[in-house]
Short mmCIF file of C-alpha atoms in Angstrom, two decimals:
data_model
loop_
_atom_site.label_atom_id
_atom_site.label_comp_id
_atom_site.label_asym_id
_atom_site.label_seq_id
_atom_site.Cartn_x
_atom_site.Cartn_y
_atom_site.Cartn_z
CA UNK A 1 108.97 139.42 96.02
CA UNK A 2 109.67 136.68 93.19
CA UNK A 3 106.70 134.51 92.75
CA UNK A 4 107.16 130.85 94.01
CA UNK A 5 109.00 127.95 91.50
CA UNK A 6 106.06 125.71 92.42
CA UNK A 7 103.61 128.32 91.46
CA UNK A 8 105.53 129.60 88.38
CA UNK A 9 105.92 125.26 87.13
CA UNK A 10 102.56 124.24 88.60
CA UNK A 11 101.20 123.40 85.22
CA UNK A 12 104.10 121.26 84.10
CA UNK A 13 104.37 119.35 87.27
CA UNK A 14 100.77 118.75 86.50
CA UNK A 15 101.42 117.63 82.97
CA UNK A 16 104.13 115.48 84.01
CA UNK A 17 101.77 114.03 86.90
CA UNK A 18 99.00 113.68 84.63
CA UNK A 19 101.56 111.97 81.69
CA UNK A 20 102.29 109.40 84.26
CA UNK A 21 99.07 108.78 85.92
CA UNK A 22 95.80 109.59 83.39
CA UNK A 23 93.94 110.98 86.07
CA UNK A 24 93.45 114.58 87.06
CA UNK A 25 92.61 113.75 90.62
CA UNK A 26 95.82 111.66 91.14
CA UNK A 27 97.76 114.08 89.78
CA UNK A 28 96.60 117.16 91.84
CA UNK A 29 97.16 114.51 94.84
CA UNK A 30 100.65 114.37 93.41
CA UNK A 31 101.43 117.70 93.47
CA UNK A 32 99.90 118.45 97.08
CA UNK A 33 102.55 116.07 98.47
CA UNK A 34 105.23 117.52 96.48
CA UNK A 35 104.65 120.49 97.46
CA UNK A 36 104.37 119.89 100.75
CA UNK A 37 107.88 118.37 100.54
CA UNK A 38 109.05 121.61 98.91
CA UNK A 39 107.67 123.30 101.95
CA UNK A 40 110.36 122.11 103.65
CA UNK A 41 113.00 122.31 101.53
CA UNK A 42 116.02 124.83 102.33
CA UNK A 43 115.41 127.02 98.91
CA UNK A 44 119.23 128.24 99.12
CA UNK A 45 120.40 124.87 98.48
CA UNK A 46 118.36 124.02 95.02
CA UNK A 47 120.41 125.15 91.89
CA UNK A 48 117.66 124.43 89.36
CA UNK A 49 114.03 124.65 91.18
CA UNK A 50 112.50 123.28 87.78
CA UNK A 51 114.37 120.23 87.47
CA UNK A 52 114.21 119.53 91.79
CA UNK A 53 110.72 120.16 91.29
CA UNK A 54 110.19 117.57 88.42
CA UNK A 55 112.18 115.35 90.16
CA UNK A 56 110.32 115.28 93.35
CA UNK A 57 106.56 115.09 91.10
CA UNK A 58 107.98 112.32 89.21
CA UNK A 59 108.73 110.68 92.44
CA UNK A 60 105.66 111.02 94.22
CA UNK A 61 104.02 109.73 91.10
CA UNK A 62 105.71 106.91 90.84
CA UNK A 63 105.06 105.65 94.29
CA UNK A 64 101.34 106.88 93.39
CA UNK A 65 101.65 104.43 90.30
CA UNK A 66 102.97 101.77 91.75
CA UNK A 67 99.70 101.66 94.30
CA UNK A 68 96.98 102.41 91.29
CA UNK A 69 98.51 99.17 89.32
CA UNK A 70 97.04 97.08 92.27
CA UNK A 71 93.60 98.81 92.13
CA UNK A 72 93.29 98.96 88.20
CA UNK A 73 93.44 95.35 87.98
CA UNK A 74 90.35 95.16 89.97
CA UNK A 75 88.81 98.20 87.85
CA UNK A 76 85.35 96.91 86.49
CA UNK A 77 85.69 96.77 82.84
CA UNK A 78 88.15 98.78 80.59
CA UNK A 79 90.34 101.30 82.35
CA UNK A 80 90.46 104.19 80.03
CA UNK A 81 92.65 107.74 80.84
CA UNK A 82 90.27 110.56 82.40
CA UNK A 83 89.56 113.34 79.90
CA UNK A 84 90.74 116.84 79.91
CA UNK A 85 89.07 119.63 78.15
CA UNK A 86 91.83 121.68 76.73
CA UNK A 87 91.71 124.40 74.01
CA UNK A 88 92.29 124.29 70.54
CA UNK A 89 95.77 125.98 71.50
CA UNK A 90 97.49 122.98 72.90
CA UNK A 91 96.89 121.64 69.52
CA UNK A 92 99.07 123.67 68.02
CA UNK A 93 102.40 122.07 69.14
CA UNK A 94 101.50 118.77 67.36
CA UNK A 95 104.01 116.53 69.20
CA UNK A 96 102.67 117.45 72.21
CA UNK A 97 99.43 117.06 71.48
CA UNK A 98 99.80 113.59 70.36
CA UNK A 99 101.84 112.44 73.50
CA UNK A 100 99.03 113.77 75.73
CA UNK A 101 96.01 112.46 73.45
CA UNK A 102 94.11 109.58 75.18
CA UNK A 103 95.08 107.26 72.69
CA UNK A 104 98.44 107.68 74.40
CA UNK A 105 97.84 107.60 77.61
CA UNK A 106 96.11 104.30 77.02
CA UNK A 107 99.05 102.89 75.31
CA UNK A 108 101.31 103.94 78.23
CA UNK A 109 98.82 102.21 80.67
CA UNK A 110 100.75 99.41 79.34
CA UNK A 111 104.39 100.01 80.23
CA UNK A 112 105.68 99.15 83.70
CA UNK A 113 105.94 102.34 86.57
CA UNK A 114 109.68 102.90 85.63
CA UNK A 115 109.46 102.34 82.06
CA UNK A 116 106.34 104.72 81.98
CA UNK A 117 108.26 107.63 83.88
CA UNK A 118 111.50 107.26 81.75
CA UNK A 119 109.58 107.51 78.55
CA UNK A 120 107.19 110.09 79.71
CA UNK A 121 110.05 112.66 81.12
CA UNK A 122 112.24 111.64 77.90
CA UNK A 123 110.38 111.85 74.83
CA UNK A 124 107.50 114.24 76.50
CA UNK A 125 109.83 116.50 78.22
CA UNK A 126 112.86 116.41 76.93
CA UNK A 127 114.47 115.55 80.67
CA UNK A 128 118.31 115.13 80.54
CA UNK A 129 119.48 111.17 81.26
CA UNK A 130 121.25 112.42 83.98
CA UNK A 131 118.09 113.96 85.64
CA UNK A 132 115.99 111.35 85.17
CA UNK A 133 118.14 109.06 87.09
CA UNK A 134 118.33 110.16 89.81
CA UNK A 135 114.18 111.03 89.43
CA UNK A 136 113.66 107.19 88.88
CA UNK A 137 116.88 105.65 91.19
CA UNK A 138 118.57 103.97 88.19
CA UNK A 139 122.23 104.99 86.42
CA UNK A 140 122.20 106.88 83.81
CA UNK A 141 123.12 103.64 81.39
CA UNK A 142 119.75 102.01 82.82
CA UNK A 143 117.95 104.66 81.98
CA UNK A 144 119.20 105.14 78.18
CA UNK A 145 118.16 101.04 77.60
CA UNK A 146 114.64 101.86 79.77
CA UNK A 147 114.30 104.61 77.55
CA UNK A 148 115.22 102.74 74.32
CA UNK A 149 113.22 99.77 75.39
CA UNK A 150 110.13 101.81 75.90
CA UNK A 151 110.20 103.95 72.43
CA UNK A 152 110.27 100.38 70.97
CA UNK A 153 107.24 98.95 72.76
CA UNK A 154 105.01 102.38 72.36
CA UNK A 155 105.94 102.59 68.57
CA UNK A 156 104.52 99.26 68.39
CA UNK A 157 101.01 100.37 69.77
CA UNK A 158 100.83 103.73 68.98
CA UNK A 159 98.77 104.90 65.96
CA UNK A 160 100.62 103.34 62.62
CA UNK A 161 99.94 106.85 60.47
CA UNK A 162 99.68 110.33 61.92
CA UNK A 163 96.92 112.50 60.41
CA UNK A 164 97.37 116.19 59.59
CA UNK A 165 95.20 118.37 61.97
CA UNK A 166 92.67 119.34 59.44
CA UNK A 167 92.06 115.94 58.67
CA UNK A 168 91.21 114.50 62.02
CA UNK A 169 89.05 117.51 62.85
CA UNK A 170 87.07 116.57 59.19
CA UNK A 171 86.78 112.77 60.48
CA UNK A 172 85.42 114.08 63.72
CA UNK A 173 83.35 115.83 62.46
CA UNK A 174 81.52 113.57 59.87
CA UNK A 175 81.47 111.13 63.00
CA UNK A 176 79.76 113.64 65.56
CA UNK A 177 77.35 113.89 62.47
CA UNK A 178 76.42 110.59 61.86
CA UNK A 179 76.05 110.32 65.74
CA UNK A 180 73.58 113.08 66.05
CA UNK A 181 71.59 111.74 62.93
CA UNK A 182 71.38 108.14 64.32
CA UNK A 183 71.90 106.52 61.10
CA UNK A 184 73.41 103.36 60.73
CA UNK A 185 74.67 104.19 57.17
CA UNK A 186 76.64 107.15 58.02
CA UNK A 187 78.32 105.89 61.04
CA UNK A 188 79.73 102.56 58.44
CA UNK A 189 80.78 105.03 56.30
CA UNK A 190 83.03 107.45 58.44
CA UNK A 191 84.39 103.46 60.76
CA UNK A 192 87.14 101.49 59.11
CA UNK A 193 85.70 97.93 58.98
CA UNK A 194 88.56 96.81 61.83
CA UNK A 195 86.84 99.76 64.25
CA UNK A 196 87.60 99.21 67.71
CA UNK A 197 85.37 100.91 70.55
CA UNK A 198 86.64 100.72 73.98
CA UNK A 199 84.48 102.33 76.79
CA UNK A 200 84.59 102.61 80.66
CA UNK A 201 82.35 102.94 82.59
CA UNK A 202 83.77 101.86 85.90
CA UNK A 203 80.73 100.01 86.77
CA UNK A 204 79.27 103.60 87.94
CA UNK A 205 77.86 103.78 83.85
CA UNK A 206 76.19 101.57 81.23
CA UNK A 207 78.98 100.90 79.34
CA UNK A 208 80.30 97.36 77.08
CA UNK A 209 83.02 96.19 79.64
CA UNK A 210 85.04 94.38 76.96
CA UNK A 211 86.46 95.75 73.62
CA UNK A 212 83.60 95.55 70.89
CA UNK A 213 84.96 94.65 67.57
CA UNK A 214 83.91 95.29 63.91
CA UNK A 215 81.82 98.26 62.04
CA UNK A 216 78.82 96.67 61.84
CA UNK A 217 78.44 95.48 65.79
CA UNK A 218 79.83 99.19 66.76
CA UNK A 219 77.65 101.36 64.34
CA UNK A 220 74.47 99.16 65.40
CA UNK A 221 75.58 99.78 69.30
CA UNK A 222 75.69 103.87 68.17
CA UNK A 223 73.19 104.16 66.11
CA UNK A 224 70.25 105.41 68.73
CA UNK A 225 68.96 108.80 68.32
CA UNK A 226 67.76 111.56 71.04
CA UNK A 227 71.47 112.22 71.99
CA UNK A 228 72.56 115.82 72.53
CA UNK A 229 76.15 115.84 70.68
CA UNK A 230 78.57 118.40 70.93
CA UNK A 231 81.98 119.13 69.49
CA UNK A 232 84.62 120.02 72.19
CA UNK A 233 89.06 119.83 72.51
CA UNK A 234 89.99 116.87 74.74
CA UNK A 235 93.65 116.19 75.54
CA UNK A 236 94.96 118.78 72.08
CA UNK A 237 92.19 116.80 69.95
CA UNK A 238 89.41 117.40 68.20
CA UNK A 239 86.43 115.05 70.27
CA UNK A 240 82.59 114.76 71.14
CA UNK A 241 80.51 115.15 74.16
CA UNK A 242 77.26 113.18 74.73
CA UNK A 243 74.70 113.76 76.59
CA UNK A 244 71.15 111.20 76.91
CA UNK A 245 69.14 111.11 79.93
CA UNK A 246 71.12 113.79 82.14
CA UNK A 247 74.23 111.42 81.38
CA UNK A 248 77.62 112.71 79.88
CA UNK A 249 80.34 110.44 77.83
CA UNK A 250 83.21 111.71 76.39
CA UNK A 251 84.65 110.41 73.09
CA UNK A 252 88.13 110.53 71.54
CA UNK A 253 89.09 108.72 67.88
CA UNK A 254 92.11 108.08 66.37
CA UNK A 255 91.94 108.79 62.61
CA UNK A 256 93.29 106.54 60.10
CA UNK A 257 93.25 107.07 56.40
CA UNK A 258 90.71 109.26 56.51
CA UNK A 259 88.63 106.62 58.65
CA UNK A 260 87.79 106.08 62.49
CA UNK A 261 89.89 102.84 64.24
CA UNK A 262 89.31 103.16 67.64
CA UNK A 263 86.67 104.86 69.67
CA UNK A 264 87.60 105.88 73.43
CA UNK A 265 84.22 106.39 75.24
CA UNK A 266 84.64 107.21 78.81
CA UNK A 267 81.44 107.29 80.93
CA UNK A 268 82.42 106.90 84.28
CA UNK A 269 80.87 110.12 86.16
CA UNK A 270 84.13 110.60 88.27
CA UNK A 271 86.34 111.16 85.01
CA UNK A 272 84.28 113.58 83.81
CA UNK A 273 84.88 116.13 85.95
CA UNK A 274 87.56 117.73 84.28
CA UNK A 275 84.84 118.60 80.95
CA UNK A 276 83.68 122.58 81.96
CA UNK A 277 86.62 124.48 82.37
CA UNK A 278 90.06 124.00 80.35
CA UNK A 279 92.94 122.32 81.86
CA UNK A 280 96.30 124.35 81.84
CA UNK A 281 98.65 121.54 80.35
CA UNK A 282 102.79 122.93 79.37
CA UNK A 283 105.64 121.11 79.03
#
């Protein structure tokens, strides 16, 4: 007996659930209704099980999308993507690593549902035009200018200078340092001046509920010591894990010229529930 196509794809139609949504929870919702509709489904009639299957999670995720937009806007403070622990291994295939870092996700918190889902099975997935239409309910020519429209606005936001591996691992590193230390001087020294921290807390965590802005305001809002800091792999990047008081925060940087520009600090106790055991991402 062959094993099931939903079983055999379940951790790409939880990648491309996750792509679209930045939450673990909403994605795993996602895939119980799809499958569910694949329960029903008369097998004999599907030619390509992987692309119906994409189809119908890209679907379900967009109607799930279209619902969060209401609720984020009422999301105490910054909204940032929930974490995933992931292994140094996803890492490895750089472009995907980058398209599922949190720095990502956050920028594609800003396109619309559609655009979102276009760009997300394009340029993550590789999804034929063709496919994607009838995934999203537009002609294929919509979906080309969608598509073209979207590169433009996340090239705009997206990190101006990728940084080798090696490099952002060394920058993370010095940063974790400086963190566990406490002291005001390292953390200036590993921040561009520009540093941006963003952190959510979802009014569930202490946490600054607008964008703090500068070196000097950020290193003197991180410069505390007692905190247990760890090293761990969040979303194919190097990242840190802090503990004070019997509370976690996770913490992804993008690296630029060798320096920290924006800190992602995500607090709020129901994203962190991903952080123990490795999430099985594929594309």
């Amino acid at each position: 007996m062959t094993e099931d196509p939903f079983v055999v794809h379940r951790s790409l139609l939880f990648t491309v659930a996750y792509e679209m949504l930045g939450s673990s929870a909403d994605a795993e919702d996602v895939l119980q209704e799809s499958w569910l509709r694949w329960a029903d489904v008369d097998r004999a009639q599907v030619r390509d099980p992987r692309a119906y299957l994409v189809r119908t999670v890209t679907r379900q995720a967009l109607n799930r999308l279209r619902t969060l937009s209401r609720s984020r806007e009422e999301y105490v403070g910054e909204w940032l993507p929930e974490p995933l622990l992931t292994s140094p291994d996803v890492a490895e295939d750089i472009e995907f690593a980058e398209n599922v870092s949190i720095a990502m996700l956050t920028v594609l918190e800003t396109l619309g549902p559609t655009e979102r889902a276009v760009f997300v099975l394009r340029e993550v997935f590789e999804v034929p035009y063709g496919e994607i239409a009838e995934a999203v309910g537009k002609s294929a020519a919509a979906v080309r200018q969608i598509a073209r429209r979207a590169r433009e606005h996340v090239a705009a936001r997206r990190p101006r200078v990728p940084v080798s591996r090696s490099e952002q691992q060394a920058v993370v590193e010095r940063f974790l340092a400086a963190l566990r230390t406490g002291r005001l001087q390292e953390l200036l020294d590993v921040m561009a001046p520009d540093v941006v921290l963003i952190a959510d807390g979802g009014g569930l965590a202490g946490a600054a509920r607008a964008p703090i802005h500068g070196a000097a305001l950020v290193a003197s809002m991180l410069a505390l010591p007692g905190r247990a800091v760890s090293a761990v792999w969040l979303n194919g990047a190097p990242a840190g894990r802090i503990e004070i008081d019997g509370r976690v925060a996770a913490v992804s940087l993008v690296v630029e010229d060798g320096k920290v520009t924006r800190i992602h600090a995500i607090a709020n106790p129901r994203k962190l529930t991903r952080l123990d055991e490795p999430a099985e991402l594929a594309r």
